[in-house]
């Protein structure tokens, strides 16, 4: 069918590929411009001293988007899977703005979390090893955090979730586990963020989460996506 359409329109596969590549470059350029703007906006909440940022760190504009939602919707609890630069910035922002938000950070690397603790005294850090054939993993055949069914942080509903772990290379659809784990644990109007949704596996997980939690509002921003019930305010960075 595609070949027939191309022949009818006089568009070659090479031309189609060039157009797609150009569009992707434009998206990447816009993404990088927004990163620079987000860094400026987030300066009051950046860690003191050296800024430990790597290719695995969350985009600064995603962190800015989360903070916009925190200021507008005032979640009581924020649960993140994957500790890192976002933990430091969100922790400092909560402290500076004197917000009453419980920030829970889950990771499988206890040594890494220990490094982060000095800048995040009010964050509740929890380290869990990755369990092979986890009941929460996709098709129960992969690995996911070995979190007890009764989570150690209590039973308070989770209002906001940030999914950036485990590493995508851990196993097939490595981050799927948050979906069955959070069944019955979310608040009435939760907001979920999933990083790396420019990748096929994360897009699949995003679609599954939207359906499972009945979150029809799906916004995608080149490298990450946001899920919610409704969109009362537009909080995405410009």
PDB file of C-alpha atoms in Angstrom:
ATOM      1  CA  UNK A   1       0.000   0.000   0.000  1.00  0.00           C
ATOM      2  CA  UNK A   2       2.822   2.448   0.949  1.00  0.00           C
ATOM      3  CA  UNK A   3       4.634   1.730  -2.322  1.00  0.00           C
ATOM      4  CA  UNK A   4       1.424   2.458  -4.278  1.00  0.00           C
ATOM      5  CA  UNK A   5       0.906   5.758  -2.449  1.00  0.00           C
ATOM      6  CA  UNK A   6       4.531   6.792  -3.023  1.00  0.00           C
ATOM      7  CA  UNK A   7       4.256   5.964  -6.740  1.00  0.00           C
ATOM      8  CA  UNK A   8       0.989   7.916  -7.037  1.00  0.00           C
ATOM      9  CA  UNK A   9       2.416  10.978  -5.278  1.00  0.00           C
ATOM     10  CA  UNK A  10       5.793  10.715  -6.929  1.00  0.00           C
ATOM     11  CA  UNK A  11       7.565  10.454  -3.572  1.00  0.00           C
ATOM     12  CA  UNK A  12      10.517   8.098  -3.334  1.00  0.00           C
ATOM     13  CA  UNK A  13      11.434   6.175  -0.211  1.00  0.00           C
ATOM     14  CA  UNK A  14      14.672   8.179  -0.030  1.00  0.00           C
ATOM     15  CA  UNK A  15      12.778  11.486  -0.066  1.00  0.00           C
ATOM     16  CA  UNK A  16      10.438  10.191   2.624  1.00  0.00           C
ATOM     17  CA  UNK A  17      13.426   9.188   4.747  1.00  0.00           C
ATOM     18  CA  UNK A  18      15.044  12.630   4.315  1.00  0.00           C
ATOM     19  CA  UNK A  19      11.831  14.388   5.393  1.00  0.00           C
ATOM     20  CA  UNK A  20      11.523  12.152   8.470  1.00  0.00           C
ATOM     21  CA  UNK A  21      15.171  12.776   9.382  1.00  0.00           C
ATOM     22  CA  UNK A  22      14.741  16.534   9.011  1.00  0.00           C
ATOM     23  CA  UNK A  23      11.657  16.562  11.215  1.00  0.00           C
ATOM     24  CA  UNK A  24      13.482  14.568  13.874  1.00  0.00           C
ATOM     25  CA  UNK A  25      16.393  17.006  13.780  1.00  0.00           C
ATOM     26  CA  UNK A  26      13.982  19.910  14.271  1.00  0.00           C
ATOM     27  CA  UNK A  27      12.428  18.164  17.271  1.00  0.00           C
ATOM     28  CA  UNK A  28      15.879  17.519  18.731  1.00  0.00           C
ATOM     29  CA  UNK A  29      16.892  21.168  18.252  1.00  0.00           C
ATOM     30  CA  UNK A  30      13.727  22.378  19.969  1.00  0.00           C
ATOM     31  CA  UNK A  31      14.330  19.865  22.759  1.00  0.00           C
ATOM     32  CA  UNK A  32      17.860  21.186  23.347  1.00  0.00           C
ATOM     33  CA  UNK A  33      16.639  24.806  23.348  1.00  0.00           C
ATOM     34  CA  UNK A  34      14.063  23.939  25.987  1.00  0.00           C
ATOM     35  CA  UNK A  35      16.766  22.200  28.035  1.00  0.00           C
ATOM     36  CA  UNK A  36      18.794  25.421  28.203  1.00  0.00           C
ATOM     37  CA  UNK A  37      15.724  27.406  29.263  1.00  0.00           C
ATOM     38  CA  UNK A  38      14.788  24.793  31.886  1.00  0.00           C
ATOM     39  CA  UNK A  39      18.289  24.894  33.409  1.00  0.00           C
ATOM     40  CA  UNK A  40      17.963  28.649  33.898  1.00  0.00           C
ATOM     41  CA  UNK A  41      14.542  28.287  35.527  1.00  0.00           C
ATOM     42  CA  UNK A  42      15.730  25.462  37.800  1.00  0.00           C
ATOM     43  CA  UNK A  43      18.891  27.256  38.990  1.00  0.00           C
ATOM     44  CA  UNK A  44      17.473  28.056  42.477  1.00  0.00           C
ATOM     45  CA  UNK A  45      16.920  24.327  43.057  1.00  0.00           C
ATOM     46  CA  UNK A  46      20.139  22.873  41.616  1.00  0.00           C
ATOM     47  CA  UNK A  47      22.491  21.040  44.004  1.00  0.00           C
ATOM     48  CA  UNK A  48      25.371  23.088  45.402  1.00  0.00           C
ATOM     49  CA  UNK A  49      28.805  22.367  43.979  1.00  0.00           C
ATOM     50  CA  UNK A  50      29.365  20.128  40.983  1.00  0.00           C
ATOM     51  CA  UNK A  51      26.268  19.175  38.977  1.00  0.00           C
ATOM     52  CA  UNK A  52      26.504  15.413  38.387  1.00  0.00           C
ATOM     53  CA  UNK A  53      24.567  15.110  35.106  1.00  0.00           C
ATOM     54  CA  UNK A  54      24.930  12.168  32.701  1.00  0.00           C
ATOM     55  CA  UNK A  55      23.205  10.691  29.664  1.00  0.00           C
ATOM     56  CA  UNK A  56      21.009   8.734  32.092  1.00  0.00           C
ATOM     57  CA  UNK A  57      19.766  11.860  33.905  1.00  0.00           C
ATOM     58  CA  UNK A  58      16.215  13.055  33.373  1.00  0.00           C
ATOM     59  CA  UNK A  59      15.728  15.969  30.957  1.00  0.00           C
ATOM     60  CA  UNK A  60      15.706  19.276  32.824  1.00  0.00           C
ATOM     61  CA  UNK A  61      12.462  20.250  31.081  1.00  0.00           C
ATOM     62  CA  UNK A  62      10.809  17.105  32.457  1.00  0.00           C
ATOM     63  CA  UNK A  63      11.873  18.096  35.963  1.00  0.00           C
ATOM     64  CA  UNK A  64      10.526  21.611  35.295  1.00  0.00           C
ATOM     65  CA  UNK A  65       7.231  20.081  34.116  1.00  0.00           C
ATOM     66  CA  UNK A  66       6.978  18.026  37.314  1.00  0.00           C
ATOM     67  CA  UNK A  67       7.620  21.117  39.451  1.00  0.00           C
ATOM     68  CA  UNK A  68       4.941  23.038  37.551  1.00  0.00           C
ATOM     69  CA  UNK A  69       2.488  20.247  38.403  1.00  0.00           C
ATOM     70  CA  UNK A  70       3.649  20.163  42.024  1.00  0.00           C
ATOM     71  CA  UNK A  71       2.966  23.891  42.422  1.00  0.00           C
ATOM     72  CA  UNK A  72      -0.441  23.717  40.723  1.00  0.00           C
ATOM     73  CA  UNK A  73      -1.837  20.399  42.006  1.00  0.00           C
ATOM     74  CA  UNK A  74       0.009  20.127  45.366  1.00  0.00           C
ATOM     75  CA  UNK A  75       0.379  16.325  45.523  1.00  0.00           C
ATOM     76  CA  UNK A  76       0.714  14.846  49.001  1.00  0.00           C
ATOM     77  CA  UNK A  77       3.018  12.068  47.798  1.00  0.00           C
ATOM     78  CA  UNK A  78       5.450  11.711  44.914  1.00  0.00           C
ATOM     79  CA  UNK A  79       6.964   8.303  44.164  1.00  0.00           C
ATOM     80  CA  UNK A  80       9.900   8.000  41.784  1.00  0.00           C
ATOM     81  CA  UNK A  81      11.443   4.841  40.383  1.00  0.00           C
ATOM     82  CA  UNK A  82      15.106   5.599  39.699  1.00  0.00           C
ATOM     83  CA  UNK A  83      17.052   7.959  41.983  1.00  0.00           C
ATOM     84  CA  UNK A  84      19.293  10.664  40.570  1.00  0.00           C
ATOM     85  CA  UNK A  85      19.558  14.316  39.621  1.00  0.00           C
ATOM     86  CA  UNK A  86      15.766  14.646  39.661  1.00  0.00           C
ATOM     87  CA  UNK A  87      15.734  13.526  43.309  1.00  0.00           C
ATOM     88  CA  UNK A  88      18.195  16.279  44.252  1.00  0.00           C
ATOM     89  CA  UNK A  89      16.358  19.039  42.400  1.00  0.00           C
ATOM     90  CA  UNK A  90      12.858  18.028  43.528  1.00  0.00           C
ATOM     91  CA  UNK A  91      14.039  17.616  47.119  1.00  0.00           C
ATOM     92  CA  UNK A  92      15.585  21.098  47.208  1.00  0.00           C
ATOM     93  CA  UNK A  93      12.526  22.616  45.534  1.00  0.00           C
ATOM     94  CA  UNK A  94      10.220  21.083  48.164  1.00  0.00           C
ATOM     95  CA  UNK A  95      12.485  22.476  50.905  1.00  0.00           C
ATOM     96  CA  UNK A  96      12.873  25.982  49.410  1.00  0.00           C
ATOM     97  CA  UNK A  97       9.173  26.379  48.654  1.00  0.00           C
ATOM     98  CA  UNK A  98       8.169  24.813  52.012  1.00  0.00           C
ATOM     99  CA  UNK A  99       5.806  22.328  50.363  1.00  0.00           C
ATOM    100  CA  UNK A 100       4.174  19.533  52.333  1.00  0.00           C
ATOM    101  CA  UNK A 101       5.053  16.733  49.900  1.00  0.00           C
ATOM    102  CA  UNK A 102       6.329  13.266  50.777  1.00  0.00           C
ATOM    103  CA  UNK A 103       9.065  12.368  48.250  1.00  0.00           C
ATOM    104  CA  UNK A 104       9.791   8.637  48.010  1.00  0.00           C
ATOM    105  CA  UNK A 105      12.693   7.464  45.859  1.00  0.00           C
ATOM    106  CA  UNK A 106      13.182   3.811  44.870  1.00  0.00           C
ATOM    107  CA  UNK A 107      16.329   2.389  43.280  1.00  0.00           C
ATOM    108  CA  UNK A 108      18.225  -0.897  43.141  1.00  0.00           C
ATOM    109  CA  UNK A 109      21.625   0.723  43.867  1.00  0.00           C
ATOM    110  CA  UNK A 110      22.053   1.418  47.585  1.00  0.00           C
ATOM    111  CA  UNK A 111      25.566   2.854  47.115  1.00  0.00           C
ATOM    112  CA  UNK A 112      24.270   5.422  44.606  1.00  0.00           C
ATOM    113  CA  UNK A 113      21.461   6.421  46.943  1.00  0.00           C
ATOM    114  CA  UNK A 114      23.980   6.870  49.765  1.00  0.00           C
ATOM    115  CA  UNK A 115      25.808   9.462  47.638  1.00  0.00           C
ATOM    116  CA  UNK A 116      22.536  11.327  47.065  1.00  0.00           C
ATOM    117  CA  UNK A 117      21.459  11.345  50.719  1.00  0.00           C
ATOM    118  CA  UNK A 118      23.687  14.238  51.795  1.00  0.00           C
ATOM    119  CA  UNK A 119      21.832  16.619  49.455  1.00  0.00           C
ATOM    120  CA  UNK A 120      18.391  15.136  50.142  1.00  0.00           C
ATOM    121  CA  UNK A 121      17.918  14.810  53.920  1.00  0.00           C
ATOM    122  CA  UNK A 122      14.109  14.824  53.735  1.00  0.00           C
ATOM    123  CA  UNK A 123      13.770  12.236  50.925  1.00  0.00           C
ATOM    124  CA  UNK A 124      12.655   8.740  51.867  1.00  0.00           C
ATOM    125  CA  UNK A 125      15.155   6.496  50.060  1.00  0.00           C
ATOM    126  CA  UNK A 126      14.437   2.793  49.582  1.00  0.00           C
ATOM    127  CA  UNK A 127      16.786   0.350  47.880  1.00  0.00           C
ATOM    128  CA  UNK A 128      15.465  -2.955  46.578  1.00  0.00           C
ATOM    129  CA  UNK A 129      17.411  -5.508  44.503  1.00  0.00           C
ATOM    130  CA  UNK A 130      16.021  -6.499  41.131  1.00  0.00           C
ATOM    131  CA  UNK A 131      14.171  -9.795  41.471  1.00  0.00           C
ATOM    132  CA  UNK A 132      14.407 -12.208  38.514  1.00  0.00           C
ATOM    133  CA  UNK A 133      11.033 -13.539  37.333  1.00  0.00           C
ATOM    134  CA  UNK A 134       9.318 -10.861  39.377  1.00  0.00           C
ATOM    135  CA  UNK A 135       5.512 -11.164  39.632  1.00  0.00           C
ATOM    136  CA  UNK A 136       5.389  -7.483  38.636  1.00  0.00           C
ATOM    137  CA  UNK A 137       7.579  -7.848  35.538  1.00  0.00           C
ATOM    138  CA  UNK A 138       6.198  -8.043  32.006  1.00  0.00           C
ATOM    139  CA  UNK A 139       4.833 -11.602  31.499  1.00  0.00           C
ATOM    140  CA  UNK A 140       6.390 -12.393  34.931  1.00  0.00           C
ATOM    141  CA  UNK A 141       9.623 -13.345  33.174  1.00  0.00           C
ATOM    142  CA  UNK A 142      11.779 -10.263  33.675  1.00  0.00           C
ATOM    143  CA  UNK A 143      13.296  -8.435  36.645  1.00  0.00           C
ATOM    144  CA  UNK A 144      11.802  -5.673  38.765  1.00  0.00           C
ATOM    145  CA  UNK A 145      12.282  -4.179  42.210  1.00  0.00           C
ATOM    146  CA  UNK A 146      11.741  -6.678  45.031  1.00  0.00           C
ATOM    147  CA  UNK A 147       9.322  -4.412  46.905  1.00  0.00           C
ATOM    148  CA  UNK A 148       7.042  -6.047  49.505  1.00  0.00           C
ATOM    149  CA  UNK A 149       3.334  -5.971  48.668  1.00  0.00           C
ATOM    150  CA  UNK A 150       2.925  -3.775  51.757  1.00  0.00           C
ATOM    151  CA  UNK A 151       5.357  -1.016  50.877  1.00  0.00           C
ATOM    152  CA  UNK A 152       7.540   0.265  53.756  1.00  0.00           C
ATOM    153  CA  UNK A 153       6.489   3.887  53.146  1.00  0.00           C
ATOM    154  CA  UNK A 154       2.903   3.196  54.213  1.00  0.00           C
ATOM    155  CA  UNK A 155      -0.481   3.056  52.536  1.00  0.00           C
ATOM    156  CA  UNK A 156      -1.044   6.731  51.769  1.00  0.00           C
ATOM    157  CA  UNK A 157      -2.337   7.071  48.156  1.00  0.00           C
ATOM    158  CA  UNK A 158       0.299   8.057  45.599  1.00  0.00           C
ATOM    159  CA  UNK A 159      -0.608  11.290  43.798  1.00  0.00           C
ATOM    160  CA  UNK A 160       2.329  11.621  41.412  1.00  0.00           C
ATOM    161  CA  UNK A 161       4.634   8.987  39.908  1.00  0.00           C
ATOM    162  CA  UNK A 162       7.910   9.389  38.031  1.00  0.00           C
ATOM    163  CA  UNK A 163       9.106   6.306  36.131  1.00  0.00           C
ATOM    164  CA  UNK A 164      12.802   6.315  35.192  1.00  0.00           C
ATOM    165  CA  UNK A 165      13.884   2.889  36.387  1.00  0.00           C
ATOM    166  CA  UNK A 166      15.020   0.193  36.257  1.00  0.00           C
ATOM    167  CA  UNK A 167      17.418   0.704  33.348  1.00  0.00           C
ATOM    168  CA  UNK A 168      15.764  -0.107  30.037  1.00  0.00           C
ATOM    169  CA  UNK A 169      18.514  -2.642  29.265  1.00  0.00           C
ATOM    170  CA  UNK A 170      17.703  -4.721  32.353  1.00  0.00           C
ATOM    171  CA  UNK A 171      15.237  -6.957  30.524  1.00  0.00           C
ATOM    172  CA  UNK A 172      12.365  -6.793  28.042  1.00  0.00           C
ATOM    173  CA  UNK A 173      10.011  -3.915  28.931  1.00  0.00           C
ATOM    174  CA  UNK A 174      12.013  -3.402  32.134  1.00  0.00           C
ATOM    175  CA  UNK A 175       9.845  -0.585  33.500  1.00  0.00           C
ATOM    176  CA  UNK A 176       6.507  -2.353  33.083  1.00  0.00           C
ATOM    177  CA  UNK A 177       6.460  -3.456  36.744  1.00  0.00           C
ATOM    178  CA  UNK A 178       5.171  -0.166  38.135  1.00  0.00           C
ATOM    179  CA  UNK A 179       1.778  -0.842  36.517  1.00  0.00           C
ATOM    180  CA  UNK A 180       0.757  -3.990  38.451  1.00  0.00           C
ATOM    181  CA  UNK A 181       2.614  -2.803  41.550  1.00  0.00           C
ATOM    182  CA  UNK A 182       0.606   0.430  41.780  1.00  0.00           C
ATOM    183  CA  UNK A 183      -2.772  -1.235  41.295  1.00  0.00           C
ATOM    184  CA  UNK A 184      -5.065   0.187  43.982  1.00  0.00           C
ATOM    185  CA  UNK A 185      -2.314   2.465  45.332  1.00  0.00           C
ATOM    186  CA  UNK A 186      -2.920   5.690  43.362  1.00  0.00           C
ATOM    187  CA  UNK A 187      -4.881   8.739  44.453  1.00  0.00           C
ATOM    188  CA  UNK A 188      -8.102   9.910  42.817  1.00  0.00           C
ATOM    189  CA  UNK A 189      -6.431  12.192  40.260  1.00  0.00           C
ATOM    190  CA  UNK A 190      -2.900  10.871  39.769  1.00  0.00           C
ATOM    191  CA  UNK A 191      -0.310  12.259  37.388  1.00  0.00           C
ATOM    192  CA  UNK A 192       2.232   9.828  35.924  1.00  0.00           C
ATOM    193  CA  UNK A 193       5.451  10.659  34.111  1.00  0.00           C
ATOM    194  CA  UNK A 194       7.264   8.061  32.007  1.00  0.00           C
ATOM    195  CA  UNK A 195      10.731   8.918  30.719  1.00  0.00           C
ATOM    196  CA  UNK A 196      12.280   7.724  27.424  1.00  0.00           C
ATOM    197  CA  UNK A 197       8.975   7.316  25.575  1.00  0.00           C
ATOM    198  CA  UNK A 198      10.781   8.032  22.308  1.00  0.00           C
ATOM    199  CA  UNK A 199      11.744   4.332  22.596  1.00  0.00           C
ATOM    200  CA  UNK A 200       9.387   1.612  21.418  1.00  0.00           C
ATOM    201  CA  UNK A 201       9.263  -0.371  24.686  1.00  0.00           C
ATOM    202  CA  UNK A 202       8.496   2.703  26.791  1.00  0.00           C
ATOM    203  CA  UNK A 203       5.744   3.734  24.351  1.00  0.00           C
ATOM    204  CA  UNK A 204       4.181   0.291  24.818  1.00  0.00           C
ATOM    205  CA  UNK A 205       4.397   0.665  28.611  1.00  0.00           C
ATOM    206  CA  UNK A 206       2.877   4.146  28.349  1.00  0.00           C
ATOM    207  CA  UNK A 207      -0.118   2.798  26.410  1.00  0.00           C
ATOM    208  CA  UNK A 208      -0.594  -0.016  28.914  1.00  0.00           C
ATOM    209  CA  UNK A 209      -0.500   2.401  31.850  1.00  0.00           C
ATOM    210  CA  UNK A 210      -2.986   4.765  30.195  1.00  0.00           C
ATOM    211  CA  UNK A 211      -5.461   1.913  29.739  1.00  0.00           C
ATOM    212  CA  UNK A 212      -4.846   0.153  33.079  1.00  0.00           C
ATOM    213  CA  UNK A 213      -5.191   3.270  35.247  1.00  0.00           C
ATOM    214  CA  UNK A 214      -7.851   4.907  33.049  1.00  0.00           C
ATOM    215  CA  UNK A 215      -5.712   7.968  32.341  1.00  0.00           C
ATOM    216  CA  UNK A 216      -6.908   9.142  28.925  1.00  0.00           C
ATOM    217  CA  UNK A 217      -4.936  12.394  28.837  1.00  0.00           C
ATOM    218  CA  UNK A 218      -1.616  11.416  27.227  1.00  0.00           C
ATOM    219  CA  UNK A 219       0.877  14.154  26.400  1.00  0.00           C
ATOM    220  CA  UNK A 220       4.181  13.251  24.738  1.00  0.00           C
ATOM    221  CA  UNK A 221       7.169  15.606  24.566  1.00  0.00           C
ATOM    222  CA  UNK A 222       9.799  14.006  22.332  1.00  0.00           C
ATOM    223  CA  UNK A 223      11.552  12.034  25.106  1.00  0.00           C
ATOM    224  CA  UNK A 224       9.002  11.753  27.903  1.00  0.00           C
ATOM    225  CA  UNK A 225       5.245  11.550  28.416  1.00  0.00           C
ATOM    226  CA  UNK A 226       2.657  12.613  30.995  1.00  0.00           C
ATOM    227  CA  UNK A 227      -0.537  10.747  31.912  1.00  0.00           C
ATOM    228  CA  UNK A 228      -3.536  12.175  33.778  1.00  0.00           C
ATOM    229  CA  UNK A 229      -7.321  11.978  34.084  1.00  0.00           C
ATOM    230  CA  UNK A 230      -7.979  15.556  33.055  1.00  0.00           C
ATOM    231  CA  UNK A 231      -6.024  18.648  32.093  1.00  0.00           C
ATOM    232  CA  UNK A 232      -7.363  21.519  34.211  1.00  0.00           C
ATOM    233  CA  UNK A 233      -4.215  23.602  33.639  1.00  0.00           C
ATOM    234  CA  UNK A 234      -1.616  23.389  30.910  1.00  0.00           C
ATOM    235  CA  UNK A 235       1.653  22.934  32.804  1.00  0.00           C
ATOM    236  CA  UNK A 236       4.084  21.876  30.059  1.00  0.00           C
ATOM    237  CA  UNK A 237       7.183  24.079  29.642  1.00  0.00           C
ATOM    238  CA  UNK A 238       7.128  26.352  26.619  1.00  0.00           C
TER     239      UNK A 238
END
